[in-house]
CSV table of C-alpha atoms in Angstrom, one decimal:
chain,number,residue,atom,x,y,z
A,1,MET,CA,0.0,0.0,-0.1
A,2,ALA,CA,2.9,2.3,0.9
A,3,THR,CA,4.4,1.5,-2.5
A,4,GLU,CA,1.1,2.4,-4.2
A,5,SER,CA,1.0,5.9,-2.6
A,6,GLY,CA,4.7,6.3,-3.4
A,7,ASP,CA,4.2,5.6,-7.0
A,8,ALA,CA,1.2,7.9,-7.0
A,9,LEU,CA,3.4,10.7,-5.6
A,10,ARG,CA,6.0,10.2,-8.2
A,11,ARG,CA,3.6,10.3,-11.1
A,12,ILE,CA,1.9,13.4,-9.5
A,13,PHE,CA,5.2,15.2,-9.3
A,14,GLY,CA,6.4,13.9,-12.8
A,15,ASN,CA,3.1,15.0,-14.5
A,16,THR,CA,3.1,18.2,-12.6
A,17,GLY,CA,6.6,18.8,-14.1
A,18,PHE,CA,5.3,18.7,-17.6
A,19,LEU,CA,2.5,21.2,-16.7
A,20,ILE,CA,5.0,23.5,-15.1
A,21,ALA,CA,7.3,23.4,-18.1
A,22,GLY,CA,4.4,24.6,-20.2
A,23,ARG,CA,3.2,27.3,-17.9
A,24,ALA,CA,6.7,28.4,-17.1
A,25,THR,CA,7.4,29.1,-20.8
A,26,ASN,CA,4.0,30.9,-20.8
A,27,ALA,CA,5.0,33.1,-17.7
A,28,ILE,CA,8.3,34.0,-19.3
A,29,CYS,CA,6.7,35.0,-22.5
A,30,SER,CA,3.9,36.9,-20.6
A,31,PHE,CA,6.5,39.2,-19.3
A,32,LEU,CA,7.5,40.0,-23.0
A,33,TYR,CA,4.0,40.3,-24.6
A,34,ILE,CA,2.3,42.2,-21.9
A,35,ALA,CA,5.2,44.6,-21.8
A,36,TRP,CA,5.1,45.0,-25.6
A,37,ALA,CA,1.2,45.5,-25.5
A,38,VAL,CA,1.5,48.1,-22.7
A,39,ARG,CA,4.2,50.1,-24.7
A,40,ALA,CA,2.1,49.8,-28.0
A,41,LEU,CA,-1.3,50.7,-26.5
A,42,GLY,CA,-0.4,52.9,-23.4
A,43,LEU,CA,-1.6,51.8,-19.8
A,44,SER,CA,-5.2,53.0,-20.2
A,45,ARG,CA,-5.9,51.3,-23.6
A,46,PHE,CA,-4.1,48.1,-22.3
A,47,GLY,CA,-6.5,48.2,-19.4
A,48,VAL,CA,-9.4,48.1,-21.9
A,49,LEU,CA,-7.8,45.1,-23.5
A,50,MET,CA,-7.5,43.4,-20.2
A,51,LEU,CA,-11.1,44.2,-19.3
A,52,VAL,CA,-12.4,42.8,-22.6
A,53,THR,CA,-10.4,39.6,-22.6
A,54,THR,CA,-11.1,39.1,-18.9
A,55,PHE,CA,-14.8,39.5,-19.5
A,56,GLY,CA,-14.6,36.9,-22.3
A,57,THR,CA,-12.6,34.5,-20.1
A,58,ALA,CA,-15.2,35.0,-17.2
A,59,ILE,CA,-18.2,34.2,-19.4
A,60,SER,CA,-16.4,31.2,-20.7
A,61,THR,CA,-15.6,30.0,-17.3
A,62,ALA,CA,-19.1,30.7,-16.1
A,63,THR,CA,-20.7,28.8,-18.9
A,64,HIS,CA,-18.0,25.9,-19.3
A,65,LEU,CA,-18.9,22.4,-18.2
A,66,GLN,CA,-15.7,20.8,-16.9
A,67,SER,CA,-16.0,17.7,-19.0
A,68,TRP,CA,-12.5,16.4,-18.2
A,69,GLN,CA,-13.7,15.6,-14.7
A,70,PRO,CA,-16.6,13.3,-15.6
A,71,LEU,CA,-14.4,11.8,-18.2
A,72,LEU,CA,-11.9,10.8,-15.6
A,73,HIS,CA,-14.7,9.9,-13.0
A,74,TYR,CA,-16.8,7.7,-15.2
A,75,GLY,CA,-14.3,6.8,-18.0
A,76,THR,CA,-11.2,5.6,-16.1
A,77,ASP,CA,-12.6,2.1,-15.2
A,78,PRO,CA,-13.9,1.3,-18.7
A,79,PHE,CA,-10.8,2.7,-20.4
A,80,THR,CA,-8.5,0.7,-18.2
A,81,ASN,CA,-10.4,-2.5,-18.3
A,82,GLY,CA,-10.9,-2.4,-22.2
A,83,ARG,CA,-14.6,-1.7,-22.4
A,84,ARG,CA,-14.1,0.6,-25.4
A,85,ALA,CA,-17.7,1.0,-26.5
A,86,GLN,CA,-18.8,2.3,-23.0
A,87,PHE,CA,-15.8,4.6,-22.9
A,88,SER,CA,-16.7,6.0,-26.3
A,89,ARG,CA,-20.2,6.9,-25.2
A,90,VAL,CA,-18.8,8.6,-22.0
A,91,LEU,CA,-16.5,10.5,-24.2
A,92,ALA,CA,-19.2,11.6,-26.6
A,93,PHE,CA,-21.1,13.0,-23.7
A,94,CYS,CA,-18.0,15.1,-22.7
A,95,VAL,CA,-17.4,16.3,-26.2
A,96,ARG,CA,-21.0,17.5,-26.5
A,97,ALA,CA,-20.7,19.3,-23.1
A,98,ASP,CA,-17.8,21.2,-24.4
A,99,TYR,CA,-19.3,22.3,-27.7
A,100,LEU,CA,-22.7,23.1,-26.0
A,101,SER,CA,-21.1,25.2,-23.4
A,102,GLY,CA,-19.0,27.0,-26.0
A,103,GLY,CA,-22.1,28.1,-28.0
A,104,VAL,CA,-23.9,29.2,-24.9
A,105,GLY,CA,-20.9,31.2,-23.7
A,106,TRP,CA,-20.7,33.0,-27.0
A,107,LEU,CA,-24.4,34.0,-26.8
A,108,VAL,CA,-24.0,35.1,-23.2
A,109,GLY,CA,-20.9,37.1,-23.9
A,110,THR,CA,-22.4,39.0,-26.8
A,111,LEU,CA,-25.5,39.8,-24.8
A,112,GLY,CA,-23.3,40.9,-21.8
A,113,VAL,CA,-21.2,43.3,-23.9
A,114,ALA,CA,-24.5,44.8,-25.4
A,115,LEU,CA,-26.0,45.3,-22.0
A,116,PHE,CA,-23.2,46.0,-19.6
A,117,GLY,CA,-20.1,46.8,-21.7
A,118,THR,CA,-19.8,50.6,-20.7
A,119,ALA,CA,-20.5,49.7,-17.1
A,120,MET,CA,-17.4,47.5,-16.9
A,121,GLY,CA,-14.9,50.4,-17.7
A,122,TRP,CA,-14.3,50.3,-21.4
A,123,PRO,CA,-15.4,53.2,-23.8
A,124,PRO,CA,-18.6,53.0,-26.0
A,125,ALA,CA,-16.3,53.2,-29.0
A,126,ASP,CA,-14.8,49.7,-28.2
A,127,GLN,CA,-18.2,48.1,-28.0
A,128,GLY,CA,-18.1,46.6,-31.6
A,129,ALA,CA,-14.6,45.2,-31.3
A,130,ALA,CA,-15.5,43.7,-27.8
A,131,MET,CA,-18.6,42.0,-29.3
A,132,VAL,CA,-16.6,40.5,-32.2
A,133,TYR,CA,-14.0,39.2,-29.7
A,134,MET,CA,-16.9,37.3,-27.8
A,135,THR,CA,-17.0,34.8,-30.8
A,136,THR,CA,-13.6,33.5,-29.2
A,137,ILE,CA,-15.6,32.1,-26.3
A,138,ALA,CA,-16.9,29.3,-28.7
A,139,PHE,CA,-13.2,28.2,-29.0
A,140,MET,CA,-12.2,28.3,-25.4
A,141,ASN,CA,-13.6,24.9,-24.4
A,142,PHE,CA,-11.5,21.9,-25.2
A,143,SER,CA,-11.7,20.1,-21.8
A,144,TRP,CA,-12.4,16.7,-23.3
A,145,SER,CA,-9.1,16.4,-24.9
A,146,ALA,CA,-7.3,17.4,-21.6
A,147,GLY,CA,-9.2,14.6,-19.9
A,148,VAL,CA,-7.8,12.2,-22.7
A,149,PHE,CA,-4.3,13.3,-22.1
A,150,ARG,CA,-4.7,12.6,-18.3
A,151,LEU,CA,-6.2,9.3,-18.8
A,152,CYS,CA,-3.4,8.2,-21.2
A,153,ASN,CA,-0.8,9.7,-18.8
A,154,THR,CA,0.5,12.0,-21.6
A,155,PHE,CA,0.5,15.2,-19.6
A,156,TRP,CA,3.3,16.4,-21.8
A,157,LEU,CA,0.8,17.1,-24.6
A,158,ASN,CA,-0.7,19.9,-22.4
A,159,MET,CA,2.6,21.5,-22.5
A,160,LEU,CA,2.5,21.5,-26.4
A,161,VAL,CA,-1.0,23.0,-26.3
A,162,ASP,CA,0.0,25.8,-24.0
A,163,LEU,CA,3.2,26.3,-26.1
A,164,SER,CA,1.3,26.7,-29.3
A,165,GLY,CA,-0.9,29.6,-27.8
A,166,THR,CA,2.1,31.2,-26.1
A,167,LEU,CA,4.0,31.3,-29.5
A,168,VAL,CA,1.1,33.1,-31.3
A,169,ARG,CA,0.5,35.6,-28.6
A,170,THR,CA,4.2,36.4,-28.1
A,171,VAL,CA,5.0,36.8,-31.9
A,172,GLY,CA,1.7,38.7,-32.5
A,173,SER,CA,2.4,41.1,-29.7
A,174,GLY,CA,6.0,41.7,-30.9
A,175,LEU,CA,4.7,42.5,-34.3
A,176,GLY,CA,2.1,44.9,-32.8
A,177,PHE,CA,4.8,46.8,-30.9
A,178,MET,CA,7.1,47.0,-33.9
A,179,TYR,CA,4.3,48.4,-36.2
A,180,HIS,CA,2.4,50.4,-33.5
A,181,MET,CA,-0.8,48.5,-33.8
A,182,GLY,CA,-4.0,49.4,-31.9
A,183,LEU,CA,-6.6,47.7,-29.6
A,184,ASP,CA,-8.5,45.9,-32.5
A,185,TYR,CA,-5.2,44.2,-33.6
A,186,TYR,CA,-4.3,43.0,-30.0
A,187,LEU,CA,-7.8,41.7,-29.5
A,188,LEU,CA,-7.3,39.7,-32.8
A,189,VAL,CA,-4.0,38.3,-31.4
A,190,TRP,CA,-5.7,37.2,-28.1
A,191,SER,CA,-8.5,35.5,-30.1
A,192,MET,CA,-6.1,33.7,-32.6
A,193,THR,CA,-4.2,32.4,-29.5
A,194,GLN,CA,-7.5,30.6,-28.3
A,195,LEU,CA,-8.3,29.3,-31.8
A,196,VAL,CA,-4.8,27.8,-32.2
A,197,MET,CA,-5.0,26.2,-28.8
A,198,PHE,CA,-8.4,24.8,-29.5
A,199,THR,CA,-7.1,23.3,-32.9
A,200,THR,CA,-3.9,21.8,-31.4
A,201,SER,CA,-5.7,20.2,-28.4
A,202,THR,CA,-8.4,18.7,-30.6
A,203,VAL,CA,-5.9,17.2,-33.1
A,204,LEU,CA,-3.7,15.8,-30.3
A,205,GLY,CA,-6.7,14.4,-28.5
A,206,LEU,CA,-7.9,12.6,-31.7
A,207,LEU,CA,-4.4,11.2,-32.2
A,208,GLN,CA,-4.3,9.8,-28.6
A,209,LEU,CA,-7.6,8.1,-29.2
A,210,ARG,CA,-6.4,6.5,-32.4
A,211,GLN,CA,-3.2,5.3,-30.7
A,212,ALA,CA,-5.3,3.8,-27.8
A,213,GLY,CA,-7.2,1.7,-30.4
A,214,GLY,CA,-10.8,0.5,-30.5
A,215,ILE,CA,-12.3,3.8,-29.6
A,216,ARG,CA,-14.8,5.1,-32.0
A,217,PHE,CA,-15.0,9.0,-31.9
A,218,ASN,CA,-18.7,9.6,-32.5
A,219,PRO,CA,-19.8,12.8,-30.8
A,220,PHE,CA,-23.4,11.8,-31.2
A,221,ALA,CA,-23.2,8.5,-29.4
A,222,ARG,CA,-25.9,8.4,-26.5
A,223,LEU,CA,-25.1,7.0,-23.0
A,224,ALA,CA,-26.5,3.5,-22.4
A,225,GLU,CA,-28.2,2.7,-19.1
A,226,GLY,CA,-25.6,2.0,-16.4
A,227,ASP,CA,-22.8,3.7,-18.4
A,228,ALA,CA,-22.5,6.7,-16.0
A,229,PRO,CA,-25.2,7.0,-13.4
A,230,GLY,CA,-25.4,10.6,-12.1
A,231,ILE,CA,-23.2,12.0,-14.6
A,232,TRP,CA,-25.2,15.2,-15.1
A,233,ARG,CA,-25.4,15.9,-11.5
A,234,PHE,CA,-21.7,15.2,-11.0
A,235,THR,CA,-20.9,17.4,-14.1
A,236,LEU,CA,-23.0,20.3,-12.9
A,237,SER,CA,-21.5,20.2,-9.4
A,238,THR,CA,-17.9,20.2,-10.5
A,239,SER,CA,-18.7,22.9,-13.1
A,240,GLY,CA,-20.5,25.0,-10.6
A,241,ASN,CA,-17.6,24.9,-8.3
A,242,HIS,CA,-15.2,26.0,-11.0
A,243,VAL,CA,-17.6,28.8,-12.0
A,244,LEU,CA,-17.6,30.2,-8.4
A,245,SER,CA,-13.8,29.8,-8.1
A,246,SER,CA,-13.5,32.0,-11.2
A,247,VAL,CA,-15.1,34.9,-9.4
A,248,PHE,CA,-11.7,35.6,-7.6
A,249,ASN,CA,-9.9,35.6,-11.0
A,250,GLN,CA,-12.1,37.4,-13.4
A,251,PHE,CA,-15.0,39.2,-11.8
A,252,GLY,CA,-12.8,40.9,-9.2
A,253,THR,CA,-10.8,42.6,-12.0
A,254,LEU,CA,-14.1,43.6,-13.7
A,255,LEU,CA,-15.4,45.1,-10.4
A,256,VAL,CA,-12.1,47.0,-10.0
A,257,GLY,CA,-12.3,48.4,-13.6
A,258,GLY,CA,-15.9,49.5,-12.9
A,259,LEU,CA,-15.0,51.2,-9.7
A,260,LEU,CA,-11.5,52.6,-10.3
A,261,GLY,CA,-11.2,52.7,-14.1
A,262,PRO,CA,-9.1,50.8,-16.8
A,263,ALA,CA,-5.6,51.9,-15.6
A,264,ASP,CA,-6.2,50.7,-12.0
A,265,ALA,CA,-7.7,47.5,-13.4
A,266,ALA,CA,-4.6,46.9,-15.4
A,267,VAL,CA,-2.4,47.2,-12.3
A,268,TYR,CA,-4.7,44.9,-10.4
A,269,ARG,CA,-4.8,42.2,-13.2
A,270,VAL,CA,-1.1,42.3,-13.7
A,271,SER,CA,-0.1,42.2,-10.0
A,272,ARG,CA,-2.6,39.4,-9.6
A,273,GLN,CA,-1.0,37.6,-12.5
A,274,ILE,CA,2.4,38.0,-11.0
A,275,GLY,CA,1.2,36.6,-7.6
A,276,GLU,CA,-0.5,33.7,-9.2
A,277,GLY,CA,2.4,33.1,-11.7
A,278,ILE,CA,4.7,32.7,-8.8
A,279,ALA,CA,2.4,30.2,-7.1
A,280,LYS,CA,1.3,28.4,-10.2
A,281,PRO,CA,3.7,25.5,-10.0
A,282,ALA,CA,1.9,24.0,-7.0
A,283,GLN,CA,-1.5,24.9,-8.4
A,284,LEU,CA,-0.7,22.7,-11.5
A,285,MET,CA,-0.8,19.7,-9.2
A,286,VAL,CA,-4.6,19.6,-9.4
A,287,PRO,CA,-5.0,18.0,-12.8
A,288,ALA,CA,-2.3,15.4,-11.9
A,289,LEU,CA,-4.1,14.6,-8.6
A,290,TYR,CA,-7.4,13.5,-10.0
A,291,PRO,CA,-6.3,10.3,-11.8
A,292,GLU,CA,-4.1,9.3,-8.9
A,293,PHE,CA,-6.8,9.8,-6.3
A,294,ILE,CA,-9.2,7.9,-8.6
A,295,ARG,CA,-6.8,4.9,-8.8
A,296,LEU,CA,-6.3,4.8,-5.0
A,297,ARG,CA,-10.1,5.1,-4.4
A,298,ASP,CA,-10.8,2.2,-6.7
A,299,LYS,CA,-8.4,0.1,-4.7
A,300,GLN,CA,-9.9,1.4,-1.5
A,301,ASP,CA,-6.4,2.4,-0.4
A,302,TRP,CA,-7.7,5.0,2.1
A,303,TYR,CA,-4.4,5.3,4.0
A,304,GLY,CA,-2.6,5.7,0.7
A,305,ILE,CA,-4.8,8.7,-0.1
A,306,LYS,CA,-4.0,10.0,3.4
A,307,ARG,CA,-0.3,9.6,3.0
A,308,VAL,CA,-0.4,11.4,-0.4
A,309,THR,CA,-2.5,14.3,1.0
A,310,VAL,CA,-0.3,14.8,4.0
A,311,GLN,CA,3.0,14.7,1.8
A,312,LEU,CA,1.5,17.3,-0.6
A,313,PHE,CA,0.6,19.6,2.4
A,314,LEU,CA,4.2,19.4,3.6
A,315,THR,CA,5.5,20.2,0.2
A,316,ILE,CA,3.2,23.0,-0.4
A,317,GLY,CA,4.1,24.5,3.0
A,318,GLY,CA,7.7,24.5,2.2
A,319,PHE,CA,7.1,25.9,-1.3
A,320,SER,CA,4.9,28.7,0.2
A,321,ILE,CA,7.8,30.0,2.3
A,322,ALA,CA,10.1,30.1,-0.7
A,323,LEU,CA,7.4,32.0,-2.7
A,324,MET,CA,7.1,34.8,-0.1
A,325,GLY,CA,10.8,35.4,-0.3
A,326,VAL,CA,10.7,35.6,-4.0
A,327,ALA,CA,7.7,38.0,-4.0
A,328,MET,CA,9.5,40.3,-1.5
A,329,LEU,CA,12.7,40.4,-3.6
A,330,MET,CA,11.2,40.4,-7.2
A,331,GLY,CA,7.5,41.3,-7.1
A,332,ASN,CA,7.7,45.1,-7.4
A,333,ILE,CA,10.5,44.9,-10.0
A,334,LEU,CA,8.4,42.7,-12.2
A,335,LEU,CA,5.3,44.9,-11.8
A,336,THR,CA,7.4,48.0,-12.8
A,337,TRP,CA,9.0,46.2,-15.7
A,338,MET,CA,5.8,44.8,-17.2
A,339,LEU,CA,3.7,48.1,-16.8
A,340,HIS,CA,6.5,50.4,-17.6
A,341,VAL,CA,5.4,52.7,-14.7
A,342,HIS,CA,6.4,52.6,-11.0
A,343,TRP,CA,3.3,52.0,-8.9
A,344,HIS,CA,3.5,53.2,-5.3
A,345,GLY,CA,2.9,50.3,-2.9
A,346,GLY,CA,3.5,47.6,-5.6
A,347,ARG,CA,5.4,45.2,-3.2
A,348,HIS,CA,2.6,45.4,-0.7
A,349,LEU,CA,0.0,44.8,-3.4
A,350,ILE,CA,1.8,41.8,-4.8
A,351,MET,CA,2.4,40.4,-1.3
A,352,LEU,CA,-1.4,40.5,-0.7
A,353,MET,CA,-2.0,38.9,-4.1
A,354,LEU,CA,0.6,36.2,-3.3
A,355,GLY,CA,-1.1,35.6,0.1
A,356,SER,CA,-4.3,34.9,-1.6
A,357,ALA,CA,-2.8,32.6,-4.0
A,358,VAL,CA,-0.8,30.7,-1.3
A,359,LEU,CA,-4.2,30.1,0.6
A,360,GLY,CA,-5.4,28.8,-2.7
A,361,LEU,CA,-2.5,26.3,-2.6
A,362,GLY,CA,-4.0,24.9,0.6
A,363,ILE,CA,-7.1,23.8,-1.4
A,364,VAL,CA,-5.0,22.0,-4.0
A,365,PRO,CA,-5.3,18.6,-2.3
A,366,LEU,CA,-8.6,19.1,-0.7
A,367,GLU,CA,-10.8,19.9,-3.6
A,368,PRO,CA,-9.9,16.8,-5.7
A,369,LEU,CA,-10.1,14.7,-2.7
A,370,LEU,CA,-13.5,15.7,-1.8
A,371,THR,CA,-14.6,15.3,-5.4
A,372,VAL,CA,-13.2,11.8,-5.7
A,373,ILE,CA,-14.7,10.6,-2.4
A,374,GLY,CA,-18.1,11.7,-3.4
A,375,GLN,CA,-18.4,14.9,-1.4
A,376,VAL,CA,-18.2,17.4,-4.3
A,377,SER,CA,-21.3,19.1,-3.0
A,378,ARG,CA,-19.4,20.2,0.0
A,379,VAL,CA,-16.9,22.0,-2.2
A,380,LEU,CA,-19.8,23.6,-4.1
A,381,ARG,CA,-21.4,24.7,-0.8
A,382,ALA,CA,-18.1,26.2,0.4
A,383,ARG,CA,-17.8,28.0,-3.0
A,384,ILE,CA,-21.3,29.5,-2.6
A,385,ILE,CA,-20.5,30.7,0.9
A,386,VAL,CA,-17.2,32.3,-0.1
A,387,THR,CA,-18.8,33.9,-3.2
A,388,VAL,CA,-21.6,35.5,-1.2
A,389,THR,CA,-19.1,36.9,1.2
A,390,TYR,CA,-16.5,37.9,-1.3
A,391,LEU,CA,-18.5,40.1,-3.8
A,392,PRO,CA,-19.7,42.6,-1.2
A,393,LEU,CA,-16.4,42.4,0.6
A,394,VAL,CA,-14.3,43.2,-2.4
A,395,TYR,CA,-16.7,46.1,-3.3
A,396,GLY,CA,-16.7,47.7,0.1
A,397,MET,CA,-12.8,47.3,0.6
A,398,THR,CA,-12.0,48.5,-2.9
A,399,ARG,CA,-14.0,51.7,-2.3
A,400,LEU,CA,-12.3,52.2,1.1
A,401,TRP,CA,-8.6,51.2,0.3
A,402,ARG,CA,-8.6,50.9,-3.6
A,403,LEU,CA,-6.4,48.3,-4.9
A,404,GLU,CA,-4.9,47.2,-1.6
A,405,GLY,CA,-8.5,46.7,-0.3
A,406,ALA,CA,-9.4,44.5,-3.3
A,407,ALA,CA,-6.3,42.4,-2.8
A,408,ALA,CA,-7.0,42.0,1.0
A,409,ALA,CA,-10.6,40.9,0.2
A,410,GLY,CA,-9.1,37.9,-1.7
A,411,VAL,CA,-7.0,36.9,1.4
A,412,VAL,CA,-10.0,36.9,3.6
A,413,ALA,CA,-12.0,34.9,1.1
A,414,GLY,CA,-9.1,32.4,0.7
A,415,LEU,CA,-9.0,31.8,4.6
A,416,ILE,CA,-12.7,31.1,4.6
A,417,MET,CA,-12.5,28.6,1.8
A,418,PHE,CA,-9.6,26.8,3.3
A,419,GLY,CA,-11.3,26.3,6.6
A,420,ILE,CA,-14.7,25.2,5.1
A,421,CYS,CA,-12.8,22.5,2.9
A,422,LEU,CA,-10.5,21.3,5.6
A,423,ARG,CA,-13.1,20.2,8.2
A,424,PRO,CA,-14.9,17.5,6.1
A,425,VAL,CA,-11.4,16.1,4.9
A,426,LEU,CA,-10.3,15.7,8.6
A,427,ALA,CA,-13.6,14.1,9.5
A,428,TRP,CA,-13.3,11.7,6.5
A,429,PHE,CA,-9.7,10.7,7.5
A,430,GLY,CA,-10.9,10.1,11.1
A,431,GLN,CA,-13.5,7.6,9.8
A,432,MET,CA,-11.7,5.9,7.0
A,433,ALA,CA,-8.1,6.2,7.8
A,434,PRO,CA,-7.7,6.8,11.6
A,435,GLY,CA,-4.2,7.1,13.1
A,436,ARG,CA,-1.3,5.4,11.3
A,437,ALA,CA,-1.7,2.9,8.6
A,438,PRO,CA,-1.4,-0.7,9.9
A,439,LEU,CA,1.7,-2.7,8.9
A,440,SER,CA,1.1,-5.3,6.3
A,441,PRO,CA,2.0,-8.9,7.5
A,442,ALA,CA,4.9,-9.1,5.1
A,443,THR,CA,6.6,-6.1,6.8
A,444,VAL,CA,6.1,-7.2,10.5
A,445,GLU,CA,9.2,-8.7,12.1
A,446,THR,CA,8.6,-11.8,14.1
A,447,PRO,CA,10.4,-12.5,17.5
A,448,GLY,CA,12.7,-14.9,15.7
A,449,GLY,CA,14.4,-12.1,13.9
A,450,GLU,CA,14.4,-10.8,10.3
A,451,GLY,CA,13.1,-13.6,8.0
A,452,GLY,CA,12.7,-16.1,11.0
A,453,THR,CA,9.7,-18.1,12.1
A,454,GLY,CA,9.8,-17.0,15.7
A,455,THR,CA,9.8,-20.7,16.9
């Protein structure tokens, strides 16, 4: 059992390494393409770019069904045990969920721009370009292929998908800087980034299915009775949890833009991006955790799950201490370099942003664990409580203390979320894996000495 949990940890850290490599490349390139965009557009127009693209991402997140989670939850067993027809039907459900949510997001985003665009801080003259950009939402959802990568343990393909988008955005932003292009051009670059990532992910996902053999890709195949009982409820619960978690990343920026204007929104968005970028390596463990927790759950290795969770908490704790040191030394320097202006109190702002991100790291093992053991409703309930608390809190604190208040509201919300999720996990461990794991008979030494019979 200890070997199982040790193998799981090795796979988690190994697969997280592939994800980190892709996101690290993106983070390094983001310092370039954001700096180029700011210099080409100016801080205020760059703030409009951030508000429009953030709104599109927020709507995509709000309407996106997280199809990779039901694909892993219901598809791992038939995929592993060779029931290809059943797996193909589960896969078809997940593909339809992606395309359906993409279409709904496009419609909601277009309607949102028409009704609330000027209220979110961008000028009326940019409404047309923003509305055209909302078509990008239809290509933001390619979750099913990410689920296929995780099932096949080919996490490195996620790195290729990220790299394809990063390359388009970096090259496009560099050309825009060289030729002094405007907002419409940069919206096109951001849109093409999503389209390229969608195409790359789809092609690689189809190639993985072909390599696996025996899987028919038919997006119109219907689920048979007994294929995936409760799949809609599970999908809506996990997706609802993801939607509410996006409130911190997207709607906070939109609220700051509406209250303080595009320039402050740009500073808030970039400082948050720096804080989350520093903490991103640990956050990328989440996709790697799900398949390993599912494997241990199917074997009913409860102590193995406990060992993996405890080890991850220890790793994240040490990592968080190092992050704080990096933020103190480099945070304000990065903010000044990326925005091309010195922002008073930048270090304090980034430390608050990183504090919120570090609290989010504490949720990294808890959320997938609660989902895998059938308590996803607890995570959803926690998100609802935190969202109801966070929105009025960030509004009031932003009006009182501007950007520092908005950042501090995220820290308070992170503390609440961590406390609510930790309680049911401790209760579950107390019931299913109390104390230390019992030694297996093969490892117990008998009175006769090592290898003896004791007689």
